[in-house]
Amino acid sequence: MGNQNILTLVDYFETMNNLYLVTDLALGGELFDRICRKGSYFESDAADLVRATLSAVAYLHDHGIVHRDLKPENLLFRTPEDNADLLIADFGLSRIMDEEQFHVLTTTCGTPGYMAPEIFKKTGHGKPVDLWALGVITYFLLCGYTPFDRDSDFEEMQAILNADYSFTPVEYWRGVSSHAKDFIRRCLTIDPSKRITAHDALQHPFVAAQPESGGAENLLPTIKKNFNARRTLHTAIDTVRAINKLREAQNMFMDGAKSSEPGRGNANAAAALRTPPGAARNHDSAISMPAGKDSGYGTKSGQDVVMGGMGGSVPPSLQPGNVGNRVVETSKGLWSGPASQR
């Protein structure tokens, strides 16, 4: 029957070019959108969300499935109601592990900020990567930003490889319990063999303990403030990166060969322009004719061009200059210049 916290695949069908998946209809929206719409948000609320996610992860791992892309965007609510089920969605990167044989995955995949160190190292990975991602999600649920958030992808990767994170600034973590911080540490352990498992995580005091009856701090203002600030920062960073790439592309385009302008870089063209009329041009591409010879393309005012050298092979009626061959001007102003007045 599946698990109530996993988006169920109902059916599928394929055409020549596409594969269509029919899943449960989740109308409750994404995880963080739901949190931001709440009037208040406490550590116990975060624990409830982690517990629901852990329940689904434990079910997947029991059936030999590793999700490999757990993140807040892939956690959806079934309905808009406050008590709606939280669902794990998007199994596009998930894999079935072979329990009968020693089987590890080596493909580098996932969302960088939520990827475990062993994925970057390409030493082989398996189910523990989901617990690492869950540790990142828990950190995010308690403060509004991820533990390895850096200015560049390379710096982020180095922080993940070294588990370089802290619970700072102190004012953002003052209302978070030591149990919650310990749970995050157990998930964000570099050695996957020492990382907490899904079933052990369900027994951790942060997840298993009963909600505190009072005195808890409302985390919503801090979370919304940090989330919006970092979203604005990353939008600005992405904009700068796009501008830099555009400038690089423009520079590459401008590095190509440039054509010279006549009269400036081209000495031959400049010399030709300075040649007096009627003088011989050494660099003229036009056809030159000896003095006194007609090229056949010029006309004198009031006269038709008579082409010589034809002998008697052309009938008089077809030879140029014949009255019957004159072009009658049918529209006043159609021709201009003295050659058009006949």
XYZ file of C-alpha atoms in Angstrom:
342
model
C 0.000 0.000 0.000
C 3.019 2.313 0.181
C 3.651 5.031 2.722
C 1.416 7.992 3.535
C 4.370 10.388 3.225
C 5.407 9.332 -0.292
C 3.833 10.694 -3.457
C 2.315 7.589 -5.058
C 2.745 6.660 -8.712
C -0.779 5.756 -9.852
C -0.114 4.837 -13.464
C 2.052 5.652 -16.456
C 1.796 5.534 -20.223
C 4.120 6.387 -23.060
C 3.933 7.706 -26.596
C 6.504 7.754 -29.348
C 8.407 10.654 -27.764
C 7.255 11.001 -24.148
C 6.670 9.057 -20.952
C 3.778 10.314 -18.819
C 3.536 9.655 -15.068
C 0.238 9.828 -13.202
C 0.777 10.555 -9.495
C -1.201 11.649 -6.475
C -2.544 15.178 -6.745
C -0.758 17.335 -4.175
C -2.524 20.680 -3.764
C -0.995 21.826 -0.485
C 2.056 23.525 -1.968
C 5.741 23.319 -1.086
C 7.144 23.004 2.406
C 8.635 26.462 2.886
C 5.638 28.231 1.362
C 3.460 26.585 4.009
C 5.834 27.654 6.792
C 5.852 31.282 5.621
C 2.040 31.391 5.618
C 1.879 30.302 9.244
C 1.367 32.872 11.958
C 3.911 31.150 14.202
C 6.486 28.413 13.865
C 8.289 26.574 16.659
C 11.014 23.947 16.928
C 8.337 21.334 17.603
C 6.785 22.148 14.206
C 10.147 21.545 12.554
C 10.462 18.244 14.443
C 7.054 17.144 13.137
C 8.147 17.856 9.558
C 11.433 15.992 10.029
C 9.603 13.039 11.598
C 7.239 12.739 8.639
C 10.129 12.919 6.186
C 12.155 10.388 8.163
C 9.225 7.972 8.192
C 9.150 8.017 4.395
C 12.955 7.750 4.100
C 13.028 4.751 6.451
C 10.328 3.083 4.335
C 12.327 3.710 1.145
C 15.539 2.381 2.656
C 13.772 -0.725 3.942
C 12.812 -1.432 0.340
C 16.320 -0.794 -0.978
C 15.580 2.620 -2.490
C 17.761 5.716 -2.111
C 16.146 9.014 -3.119
C 19.340 11.104 -3.717
C 17.582 14.448 -4.166
C 15.922 15.321 -0.875
C 15.403 19.075 -0.488
C 12.563 21.396 0.607
C 11.364 21.864 -2.987
C 10.652 18.123 -3.214
C 8.531 18.059 -0.061
C 4.867 18.770 -0.855
C 1.644 18.799 1.141
C -1.248 16.658 0.012
C -3.946 19.268 0.751
C -4.060 22.896 1.985
C -5.344 21.808 5.431
C -3.089 22.362 8.443
C -2.936 18.625 9.233
C -2.207 17.555 5.645
C 0.331 14.791 4.959
C 3.825 15.846 3.931
C 4.891 13.969 0.787
C 8.300 13.180 -0.689
C 8.168 13.777 -4.445
C 10.450 13.743 -7.497
C 12.066 10.313 -7.691
C 13.880 11.111 -10.934
C 17.322 10.495 -9.373
C 16.332 7.638 -7.068
C 17.874 4.181 -7.443
C 17.164 0.691 -6.181
C 20.108 -0.760 -4.293
C 20.995 -4.440 -4.733
C 20.843 -5.829 -1.197
C 22.143 -9.246 -2.248
C 25.434 -7.871 -3.495
C 27.850 -5.137 -2.474
C 26.392 -2.284 -4.464
C 27.332 1.392 -4.379
C 26.346 4.257 -6.637
C 28.980 6.457 -8.268
C 27.017 8.929 -10.374
C 27.427 12.558 -9.323
C 23.884 13.839 -9.004
C 21.592 15.839 -6.788
C 21.317 19.465 -5.729
C 24.813 20.739 -4.739
C 23.853 22.315 -1.412
C 22.263 19.057 -0.234
C 24.777 16.567 -1.651
C 26.867 14.446 0.722
C 30.710 14.507 0.632
C 30.981 10.975 -0.761
C 29.058 12.056 -3.872
C 31.655 14.726 -4.650
C 34.498 12.332 -3.875
C 33.023 9.704 -6.227
C 34.039 6.950 -3.807
C 30.613 5.373 -3.989
C 27.466 6.274 -2.100
C 24.204 4.769 -0.920
C 21.430 5.312 1.608
C 23.448 7.578 3.963
C 23.274 10.411 1.405
C 19.580 10.807 2.229
C 20.399 11.327 5.919
C 22.986 13.962 5.047
C 20.381 15.802 2.974
C 17.917 15.498 5.849
C 20.475 17.119 8.152
C 20.754 20.059 5.722
C 16.948 20.308 5.559
C 16.684 20.300 9.365
C 19.297 23.063 9.620
C 17.321 25.044 7.048
C 14.032 24.505 8.885
C 15.482 25.945 12.081
C 17.204 29.086 10.769
C 16.117 29.828 7.168
C 19.418 29.154 5.355
C 21.540 26.122 4.525
C 24.723 25.267 6.467
C 27.077 25.298 3.472
C 25.801 28.437 1.775
C 28.780 30.127 0.093
C 29.422 32.722 -2.614
C 30.545 30.195 -5.232
C 29.891 26.554 -6.081
C 33.528 25.662 -5.463
C 33.523 27.192 -1.977
C 30.270 25.401 -1.230
C 31.749 22.068 -2.314
C 34.840 22.590 -0.141
C 32.630 23.397 2.838
C 30.659 20.197 2.297
C 33.785 18.046 1.947
C 35.055 19.397 5.279
C 31.657 19.642 6.997
C 32.496 23.295 7.554
C 29.399 24.713 9.222
C 28.448 26.276 12.541
C 25.407 27.351 14.490
C 26.042 31.040 14.056
C 25.136 33.858 14.379
C 24.245 33.052 17.961
C 21.069 35.155 17.936
C 19.606 32.970 15.183
C 20.155 29.798 17.202
C 19.401 31.028 20.685
C 15.914 29.490 20.598
C 17.047 26.104 19.203
C 17.569 23.204 21.603
C 20.738 21.179 22.048
C 18.824 18.072 20.896
C 18.126 19.709 17.540
C 21.767 20.706 17.102
C 22.921 17.193 18.031
C 20.524 15.691 15.501
C 22.035 17.908 12.793
C 25.567 16.897 13.799
C 24.661 13.207 13.649
C 23.295 13.672 10.118
C 26.150 15.881 8.870
C 28.877 13.353 9.641
C 31.509 13.092 6.909
C 32.038 9.334 7.277
C 28.879 7.676 5.901
C 29.503 4.538 7.992
C 29.249 6.651 11.174
C 26.287 8.729 9.984
C 22.989 8.116 11.731
C 20.528 5.793 9.964
C 16.886 6.542 9.258
C 15.571 4.208 11.957
C 18.046 5.505 14.544
C 17.106 9.067 13.608
C 13.460 8.296 14.359
C 14.524 7.427 17.913
C 16.568 10.591 18.427
C 15.245 12.886 21.215
C 14.751 15.764 18.772
C 12.304 13.670 16.745
C 10.865 11.307 19.327
C 10.444 13.703 22.272
C 7.046 15.223 23.045
C 6.616 18.908 22.153
C 7.410 21.339 24.930
C 4.333 22.714 26.644
C 5.474 26.323 26.801
C 8.308 28.789 26.727
C 9.346 27.869 23.175
C 10.557 30.676 20.927
C 8.753 31.573 17.734
C 11.293 30.933 14.956
C 9.222 32.315 12.085
C 10.508 35.943 12.062
C 14.146 34.834 11.988
C 13.518 32.187 9.333
C 11.641 34.534 6.999
C 14.241 37.273 7.468
C 17.188 34.999 6.668
C 15.457 33.271 3.777
C 14.482 36.536 2.066
C 17.940 38.061 2.631
C 19.744 35.110 1.085
C 17.294 34.867 -1.785
C 17.997 38.525 -2.604
C 21.754 37.943 -2.304
C 21.733 34.916 -4.588
C 19.579 36.748 -7.113
C 22.190 39.527 -7.207
C 25.032 36.991 -7.515
C 23.271 35.215 -10.390
C 22.733 38.557 -12.124
C 26.427 39.474 -11.836
C 27.438 36.055 -13.171
C 25.103 36.442 -16.142
C 26.496 39.914 -16.924
C 30.079 38.632 -16.741
C 29.295 35.754 -19.099
C 27.647 38.177 -21.518
C 30.735 40.407 -21.451
C 32.996 37.424 -22.073
C 30.902 36.429 -25.072
C 31.039 39.977 -26.440
C 34.821 40.125 -26.013
C 35.230 36.824 -27.856
C 33.072 38.159 -30.675
C 35.048 41.414 -30.911
C 38.380 39.587 -31.025
C 37.671 38.472 -34.608
C 39.258 40.034 -37.749
C 38.141 43.578 -38.484
C 37.683 44.924 -42.020
C 39.550 48.122 -42.911
C 37.694 51.245 -43.874
C 38.289 52.858 -47.299
C 40.465 55.932 -47.023
C 41.808 54.993 -43.554
C 43.441 51.607 -43.156
C 43.427 50.747 -46.851
C 46.248 52.623 -48.571
C 45.286 51.455 -52.072
C 41.741 52.731 -51.705
C 42.991 56.039 -50.358
C 45.413 56.410 -53.285
C 42.613 55.679 -55.726
C 40.431 58.359 -54.197
C 43.233 60.904 -54.531
C 43.822 60.146 -58.257
C 42.841 63.115 -60.488
C 40.031 62.544 -62.999
C 41.248 61.106 -66.287
C 44.564 59.909 -64.856
C 45.559 56.247 -64.935
C 44.670 54.341 -61.780
C 46.975 51.544 -60.754
C 44.533 50.083 -58.260
C 41.230 50.591 -60.047
C 39.137 47.441 -60.374
C 37.010 48.918 -63.191
C 37.590 48.231 -66.862
C 39.718 50.932 -68.499
C 39.526 51.869 -72.169
C 42.135 53.633 -74.315
C 41.592 57.310 -74.933
C 39.086 58.047 -77.701
C 37.416 54.652 -77.508
C 33.828 54.258 -76.337
C 33.120 51.557 -73.760
C 29.562 51.213 -75.002
C 28.013 52.275 -71.691
C 27.923 56.047 -72.033
C 25.463 58.192 -73.997
C 25.508 61.683 -75.344
C 22.690 64.048 -74.781
C 20.013 63.724 -77.440
C 21.609 60.758 -79.211
C 21.181 57.003 -79.099
C 24.138 54.718 -78.733
C 25.245 53.222 -82.010
C 27.082 49.970 -81.546
C 29.754 49.432 -84.131
C 31.550 46.347 -85.316
C 28.339 44.506 -86.188
C 28.909 44.482 -89.931
C 25.886 43.812 -92.105
C 24.591 40.863 -90.169
C 21.967 42.927 -88.274
C 18.892 44.141 -90.187
C 18.557 47.915 -90.317
C 15.289 47.749 -88.428
C 17.028 46.222 -85.438
C 20.118 48.383 -85.373
C 20.357 51.070 -82.681
C 19.343 54.514 -83.850
C 16.412 53.313 -85.920
C 13.386 55.537 -85.418
C 11.191 52.512 -84.750
C 13.354 51.430 -81.860
C 13.196 54.647 -79.847
C 11.750 54.310 -76.367
C 8.737 56.528 -75.989
C 8.618 58.323 -72.659
C 5.189 57.511 -71.262
C 5.399 59.218 -67.907
C 6.586 62.750 -67.408
C 9.486 62.898 -64.988
C 10.232 59.181 -65.299
C 13.739 59.904 -66.526
C 15.974 62.651 -65.235
C 19.031 64.389 -66.564
C 19.750 65.746 -69.996
C 19.974 62.290 -71.541
C 16.272 61.693 -70.948
C 15.045 64.676 -72.969
C 14.377 63.606 -76.480
